[in-house]
Amino acid sequence: MDRIISAFVRIRQMAHPVMQGLAPIKFEFEFAWTRTSLSIMELVEVTKKTRDEWLAQAVRLERKSFSKSDSLGQRLVEEAMKPHNTLVLAVGTQDATVHGYILFRRNGAEGHIDRIAVAQHQRRQGVGRLLLQTAITVLQKKRAMMLLLEADTANLAALSLYDSQGFIRTIVRVDYYKPGRHAQLMELEL
């Protein structure tokens, strides 16, 4: 079985423009660890080509995981570049394939999970839990006091994951995603 490393990725758009009016992207891979033992820290050296491929894989996973109307598609990378946003990728150590990602942000004392997706063949194997725990750890280090998220009330697997991590269900936003699709608001005190 492929071990998973969680590559903590901060993506920032640098201030100065380059050719054709595009700003370069700066990637910071700060830490990674194996899924089987979260206490083992591993350094991950990643080339620009690998980073670009991982981001492309994350975009493909986004498109597979969400309906066309809900998917961010390529905007996933743009969202990850925003100043307070962080993208974490779960990458297989044997095949260097992105098995999942989480996009989250911190605004003041609150953290917010914006996106989480896990490849179909990796679901129910702890990848989502690892990503969520990574986001919680990062936000605690950044001194966030509360973590918020919205989950589709029909997504029982996601609701179960959040419940197991101590999230409290607060209110349901009726027709949040579209008519007939409601969002369960959840919060976790950090």
PDB file of C-alpha atoms in Angstrom:
ATOM      1  CA  MET A   1       0.000   0.000   0.000  1.00  0.00           C
ATOM      2  CA  ASP A   2       1.228   3.446  -0.897  1.00  0.00           C
ATOM      3  CA  ARG A   3       2.174   5.572   2.091  1.00  0.00           C
ATOM      4  CA  ILE A   4       0.911   9.129   2.018  1.00  0.00           C
ATOM      5  CA  ILE A   5       2.978  12.173   2.717  1.00  0.00           C
ATOM      6  CA  SER A   6       1.225  15.392   3.453  1.00  0.00           C
ATOM      7  CA  ALA A   7       3.113  18.195   1.811  1.00  0.00           C
ATOM      8  CA  PHE A   8       2.330  21.473   3.498  1.00  0.00           C
ATOM      9  CA  VAL A   9       2.252  23.931   0.659  1.00  0.00           C
ATOM     10  CA  ARG A  10       2.027  27.664   0.875  1.00  0.00           C
ATOM     11  CA  ILE A  11       1.453  29.295  -2.459  1.00  0.00           C
ATOM     12  CA  ARG A  12       2.005  33.006  -2.728  1.00  0.00           C
ATOM     13  CA  GLN A  13       1.936  35.284  -5.701  1.00  0.00           C
ATOM     14  CA  MET A  14       5.023  37.453  -5.682  1.00  0.00           C
ATOM     15  CA  ALA A  15       4.561  41.200  -5.989  1.00  0.00           C
ATOM     16  CA  HIS A  16       6.547  41.992  -9.125  1.00  0.00           C
ATOM     17  CA  PRO A  17       5.250  41.093 -12.595  1.00  0.00           C
ATOM     18  CA  VAL A  18       7.308  39.235 -15.170  1.00  0.00           C
ATOM     19  CA  MET A  19       6.996  38.612 -18.906  1.00  0.00           C
ATOM     20  CA  GLN A  20       3.526  38.859 -20.412  1.00  0.00           C
ATOM     21  CA  GLY A  21       2.175  40.499 -17.265  1.00  0.00           C
ATOM     22  CA  LEU A  22       2.175  37.279 -15.251  1.00  0.00           C
ATOM     23  CA  ALA A  23       3.390  37.215 -11.676  1.00  0.00           C
ATOM     24  CA  PRO A  24       5.603  34.296 -10.656  1.00  0.00           C
ATOM     25  CA  ILE A  25       4.354  31.884  -8.050  1.00  0.00           C
ATOM     26  CA  LYS A  26       6.463  31.089  -5.008  1.00  0.00           C
ATOM     27  CA  PHE A  27       6.015  27.670  -3.424  1.00  0.00           C
ATOM     28  CA  GLU A  28       7.104  26.902   0.103  1.00  0.00           C
ATOM     29  CA  PHE A  29       7.075  23.249   1.104  1.00  0.00           C
ATOM     30  CA  GLU A  30       7.489  23.605   4.846  1.00  0.00           C
ATOM     31  CA  PHE A  31       7.080  20.054   6.103  1.00  0.00           C
ATOM     32  CA  ALA A  32       5.804  16.611   5.263  1.00  0.00           C
ATOM     33  CA  TRP A  33       5.222  13.358   7.092  1.00  0.00           C
ATOM     34  CA  THR A  34       4.173   9.797   6.471  1.00  0.00           C
ATOM     35  CA  ARG A  35       0.605   8.765   7.033  1.00  0.00           C
ATOM     36  CA  THR A  36       1.614   5.688   8.977  1.00  0.00           C
ATOM     37  CA  SER A  37       3.511   7.639  11.622  1.00  0.00           C
ATOM     38  CA  LEU A  38       2.709  11.292  12.113  1.00  0.00           C
ATOM     39  CA  SER A  39       5.628  11.633  14.503  1.00  0.00           C
ATOM     40  CA  ILE A  40       8.167  10.956  11.738  1.00  0.00           C
ATOM     41  CA  MET A  41       9.060  14.182   9.988  1.00  0.00           C
ATOM     42  CA  GLU A  42      10.488  13.930   6.490  1.00  0.00           C
ATOM     43  CA  LEU A  43      12.073  16.595   4.378  1.00  0.00           C
ATOM     44  CA  VAL A  44      10.680  16.674   0.879  1.00  0.00           C
ATOM     45  CA  GLU A  45      12.746  18.156  -1.900  1.00  0.00           C
ATOM     46  CA  VAL A  46      10.517  19.013  -4.814  1.00  0.00           C
ATOM     47  CA  THR A  47      11.397  20.423  -8.212  1.00  0.00           C
ATOM     48  CA  LYS A  48       9.309  23.124  -9.888  1.00  0.00           C
ATOM     49  CA  LYS A  49       8.199  20.549 -12.464  1.00  0.00           C
ATOM     50  CA  THR A  50       6.931  18.276  -9.683  1.00  0.00           C
ATOM     51  CA  ARG A  51       5.153  21.154  -7.932  1.00  0.00           C
ATOM     52  CA  ASP A  52       3.448  22.169 -11.162  1.00  0.00           C
ATOM     53  CA  GLU A  53       2.381  18.561 -11.784  1.00  0.00           C
ATOM     54  CA  TRP A  54       1.023  18.248  -8.235  1.00  0.00           C
ATOM     55  CA  LEU A  55      -1.028  21.413  -8.684  1.00  0.00           C
ATOM     56  CA  ALA A  56      -2.339  20.128 -12.026  1.00  0.00           C
ATOM     57  CA  GLN A  57      -3.309  16.863 -10.310  1.00  0.00           C
ATOM     58  CA  ALA A  58      -5.065  18.816  -7.543  1.00  0.00           C
ATOM     59  CA  VAL A  59      -7.062  20.732 -10.169  1.00  0.00           C
ATOM     60  CA  ARG A  60      -8.038  17.440 -11.871  1.00  0.00           C
ATOM     61  CA  LEU A  61      -9.072  16.018  -8.489  1.00  0.00           C
ATOM     62  CA  GLU A  62     -11.147  19.149  -7.848  1.00  0.00           C
ATOM     63  CA  ARG A  63     -12.978  18.636 -11.135  1.00  0.00           C
ATOM     64  CA  LYS A  64     -13.606  14.931 -10.406  1.00  0.00           C
ATOM     65  CA  SER A  65     -14.740  15.535  -6.828  1.00  0.00           C
ATOM     66  CA  PHE A  66     -17.221  18.335  -7.376  1.00  0.00           C
ATOM     67  CA  SER A  67     -19.991  18.899  -9.899  1.00  0.00           C
ATOM     68  CA  LYS A  68     -19.264  21.289 -12.743  1.00  0.00           C
ATOM     69  CA  SER A  69     -21.287  24.021 -11.047  1.00  0.00           C
ATOM     70  CA  ASP A  70     -19.477  23.514  -7.702  1.00  0.00           C
ATOM     71  CA  SER A  71     -15.928  22.927  -8.950  1.00  0.00           C
ATOM     72  CA  LEU A  72     -13.332  25.676  -8.720  1.00  0.00           C
ATOM     73  CA  GLY A  73     -11.297  24.034 -11.480  1.00  0.00           C
ATOM     74  CA  GLN A  74      -8.174  26.069 -12.215  1.00  0.00           C
ATOM     75  CA  ARG A  75      -9.390  28.711  -9.742  1.00  0.00           C
ATOM     76  CA  LEU A  76      -8.244  26.305  -7.005  1.00  0.00           C
ATOM     77  CA  VAL A  77      -4.672  27.494  -7.622  1.00  0.00           C
ATOM     78  CA  GLU A  78      -5.797  31.141  -7.660  1.00  0.00           C
ATOM     79  CA  GLU A  79      -7.593  30.660  -4.335  1.00  0.00           C
ATOM     80  CA  ALA A  80      -4.489  29.029  -2.874  1.00  0.00           C
ATOM     81  CA  MET A  81      -2.475  32.139  -3.795  1.00  0.00           C
ATOM     82  CA  LYS A  82      -4.604  34.499  -1.727  1.00  0.00           C
ATOM     83  CA  PRO A  83      -2.711  35.991   1.229  1.00  0.00           C
ATOM     84  CA  HIS A  84      -4.341  34.101   4.108  1.00  0.00           C
ATOM     85  CA  ASN A  85      -5.026  30.825   2.267  1.00  0.00           C
ATOM     86  CA  THR A  86      -3.034  27.600   2.586  1.00  0.00           C
ATOM     87  CA  LEU A  87      -3.157  24.508   0.388  1.00  0.00           C
ATOM     88  CA  VAL A  88      -2.052  21.126   1.742  1.00  0.00           C
ATOM     89  CA  LEU A  89      -1.575  18.165  -0.601  1.00  0.00           C
ATOM     90  CA  ALA A  90      -1.582  14.485   0.364  1.00  0.00           C
ATOM     91  CA  VAL A  91       0.932  12.889  -1.997  1.00  0.00           C
ATOM     92  CA  GLY A  92       1.723   9.187  -2.375  1.00  0.00           C
ATOM     93  CA  THR A  93       5.338   8.319  -1.626  1.00  0.00           C
ATOM     94  CA  GLN A  94       5.497   5.485  -4.156  1.00  0.00           C
ATOM     95  CA  ASP A  95       3.795   7.095  -7.119  1.00  0.00           C
ATOM     96  CA  ALA A  96       4.076  10.835  -6.265  1.00  0.00           C
ATOM     97  CA  THR A  97       0.374  11.185  -7.045  1.00  0.00           C
ATOM     98  CA  VAL A  98      -1.894  13.684  -5.291  1.00  0.00           C
ATOM     99  CA  HIS A  99      -4.429  11.629  -3.326  1.00  0.00           C
ATOM    100  CA  GLY A 100      -6.135  14.582  -1.679  1.00  0.00           C
ATOM    101  CA  TYR A 101      -5.927  18.227  -0.710  1.00  0.00           C
ATOM    102  CA  ILE A 102      -7.348  20.736   1.707  1.00  0.00           C
ATOM    103  CA  LEU A 103      -7.624  24.477   1.191  1.00  0.00           C
ATOM    104  CA  PHE A 104      -8.098  26.581   4.295  1.00  0.00           C
ATOM    105  CA  ARG A 105      -7.602  30.133   5.524  1.00  0.00           C
ATOM    106  CA  ARG A 106      -7.259  32.156   8.668  1.00  0.00           C
ATOM    107  CA  ASN A 107      -9.029  35.467   9.156  1.00  0.00           C
ATOM    108  CA  GLY A 108      -8.234  36.937  12.535  1.00  0.00           C
ATOM    109  CA  ALA A 109      -9.111  34.434  15.250  1.00  0.00           C
ATOM    110  CA  GLU A 110     -11.099  32.196  12.896  1.00  0.00           C
ATOM    111  CA  GLY A 111      -9.974  29.492  10.538  1.00  0.00           C
ATOM    112  CA  HIS A 112     -12.162  28.265   7.697  1.00  0.00           C
ATOM    113  CA  ILE A 113     -12.003  25.055   5.656  1.00  0.00           C
ATOM    114  CA  ASP A 114     -12.840  26.084   2.097  1.00  0.00           C
ATOM    115  CA  ARG A 115     -12.213  22.817   0.220  1.00  0.00           C
ATOM    116  CA  ILE A 116     -11.257  19.248   0.959  1.00  0.00           C
ATOM    117  CA  ALA A 117     -11.153  16.438  -1.576  1.00  0.00           C
ATOM    118  CA  VAL A 118      -9.795  12.897  -1.581  1.00  0.00           C
ATOM    119  CA  ALA A 119      -9.353  10.671  -4.643  1.00  0.00           C
ATOM    120  CA  GLN A 120     -12.052   8.008  -4.916  1.00  0.00           C
ATOM    121  CA  HIS A 121      -9.605   5.095  -4.462  1.00  0.00           C
ATOM    122  CA  GLN A 122      -8.133   6.673  -1.294  1.00  0.00           C
ATOM    123  CA  ARG A 123     -11.388   7.362   0.550  1.00  0.00           C
ATOM    124  CA  ARG A 124     -11.991   5.719   3.945  1.00  0.00           C
ATOM    125  CA  GLN A 125      -8.244   5.209   4.384  1.00  0.00           C
ATOM    126  CA  GLY A 126      -7.448   8.187   6.622  1.00  0.00           C
ATOM    127  CA  VAL A 127      -6.350  10.669   3.964  1.00  0.00           C
ATOM    128  CA  GLY A 128      -9.145  13.146   4.715  1.00  0.00           C
ATOM    129  CA  ARG A 129      -8.483  12.833   8.449  1.00  0.00           C
ATOM    130  CA  LEU A 130      -4.759  13.505   7.906  1.00  0.00           C
ATOM    131  CA  LEU A 131      -5.510  16.591   5.832  1.00  0.00           C
ATOM    132  CA  LEU A 132      -8.018  17.889   8.371  1.00  0.00           C
ATOM    133  CA  GLN A 133      -5.636  17.281  11.285  1.00  0.00           C
ATOM    134  CA  THR A 134      -2.881  19.097   9.397  1.00  0.00           C
ATOM    135  CA  ALA A 135      -5.122  22.128   8.880  1.00  0.00           C
ATOM    136  CA  ILE A 136      -6.091  22.096  12.568  1.00  0.00           C
ATOM    137  CA  THR A 137      -2.427  21.945  13.631  1.00  0.00           C
ATOM    138  CA  VAL A 138      -1.412  24.780  11.312  1.00  0.00           C
ATOM    139  CA  LEU A 139      -4.300  26.979  12.424  1.00  0.00           C
ATOM    140  CA  GLN A 140      -3.537  26.321  16.098  1.00  0.00           C
ATOM    141  CA  LYS A 141       0.067  27.404  15.489  1.00  0.00           C
ATOM    142  CA  LYS A 142      -1.283  30.560  13.859  1.00  0.00           C
ATOM    143  CA  ARG A 143      -3.349  31.143  17.019  1.00  0.00           C
ATOM    144  CA  ALA A 144      -6.778  30.695  15.472  1.00  0.00           C
ATOM    145  CA  MET A 145      -9.403  30.161  18.173  1.00  0.00           C
ATOM    146  CA  MET A 146     -12.208  28.606  16.111  1.00  0.00           C
ATOM    147  CA  LEU A 147     -12.405  26.542  12.918  1.00  0.00           C
ATOM    148  CA  LEU A 148     -15.518  26.797  10.744  1.00  0.00           C
ATOM    149  CA  LEU A 149     -16.766  24.904   7.709  1.00  0.00           C
ATOM    150  CA  GLU A 150     -19.851  24.145   5.667  1.00  0.00           C
ATOM    151  CA  ALA A 151     -20.676  20.602   4.530  1.00  0.00           C
ATOM    152  CA  ASP A 152     -23.421  19.394   2.227  1.00  0.00           C
ATOM    153  CA  THR A 153     -26.070  17.759   4.415  1.00  0.00           C
ATOM    154  CA  ALA A 154     -26.193  14.867   1.908  1.00  0.00           C
ATOM    155  CA  ASN A 155     -22.445  14.166   2.283  1.00  0.00           C
ATOM    156  CA  LEU A 156     -22.644  11.717   5.173  1.00  0.00           C
ATOM    157  CA  ALA A 157     -18.989  10.643   4.907  1.00  0.00           C
ATOM    158  CA  ALA A 158     -17.795  14.231   5.324  1.00  0.00           C
ATOM    159  CA  LEU A 159     -20.188  14.893   8.204  1.00  0.00           C
ATOM    160  CA  SER A 160     -18.986  11.712   9.920  1.00  0.00           C
ATOM    161  CA  LEU A 161     -15.339  12.777   9.526  1.00  0.00           C
ATOM    162  CA  TYR A 162     -16.011  16.210  11.003  1.00  0.00           C
ATOM    163  CA  ASP A 163     -18.066  14.722  13.856  1.00  0.00           C
ATOM    164  CA  SER A 164     -15.202  12.328  14.667  1.00  0.00           C
ATOM    165  CA  GLN A 165     -12.788  15.252  14.918  1.00  0.00           C
ATOM    166  CA  GLY A 166     -14.959  17.075  17.462  1.00  0.00           C
ATOM    167  CA  PHE A 167     -16.768  19.552  15.214  1.00  0.00           C
ATOM    168  CA  ILE A 168     -20.134  20.719  16.538  1.00  0.00           C
ATOM    169  CA  ARG A 169     -23.084  21.039  14.159  1.00  0.00           C
ATOM    170  CA  THR A 170     -24.563  24.510  14.498  1.00  0.00           C
ATOM    171  CA  ILE A 171     -27.147  25.585  11.920  1.00  0.00           C
ATOM    172  CA  VAL A 172     -28.334  24.377   8.534  1.00  0.00           C
ATOM    173  CA  ARG A 173     -28.371  26.880   5.706  1.00  0.00           C
ATOM    174  CA  VAL A 174     -31.286  25.914   3.494  1.00  0.00           C
ATOM    175  CA  ASP A 175     -30.626  25.967  -0.266  1.00  0.00           C
ATOM    176  CA  TYR A 176     -27.024  27.091   0.372  1.00  0.00           C
ATOM    177  CA  TYR A 177     -25.527  25.305  -2.639  1.00  0.00           C
ATOM    178  CA  LYS A 178     -28.647  25.386  -4.820  1.00  0.00           C
ATOM    179  CA  PRO A 179     -32.357  24.744  -4.291  1.00  0.00           C
ATOM    180  CA  GLY A 180     -32.707  21.484  -2.385  1.00  0.00           C
ATOM    181  CA  ARG A 181     -29.014  21.292  -1.356  1.00  0.00           C
ATOM    182  CA  HIS A 182     -28.391  22.492   2.161  1.00  0.00           C
ATOM    183  CA  ALA A 183     -25.215  23.249   4.096  1.00  0.00           C
ATOM    184  CA  GLN A 184     -24.526  22.103   7.635  1.00  0.00           C
ATOM    185  CA  LEU A 185     -22.441  24.729   9.414  1.00  0.00           C
ATOM    186  CA  MET A 186     -19.925  23.210  11.803  1.00  0.00           C
ATOM    187  CA  GLU A 187     -17.387  24.629  14.215  1.00  0.00           C
ATOM    188  CA  LEU A 188     -14.477  23.400  16.271  1.00  0.00           C
ATOM    189  CA  GLU A 189     -12.945  25.272  19.174  1.00  0.00           C
ATOM    190  CA  LEU A 190      -9.158  25.149  18.777  1.00  0.00           C
TER     191      LEU A 190
END
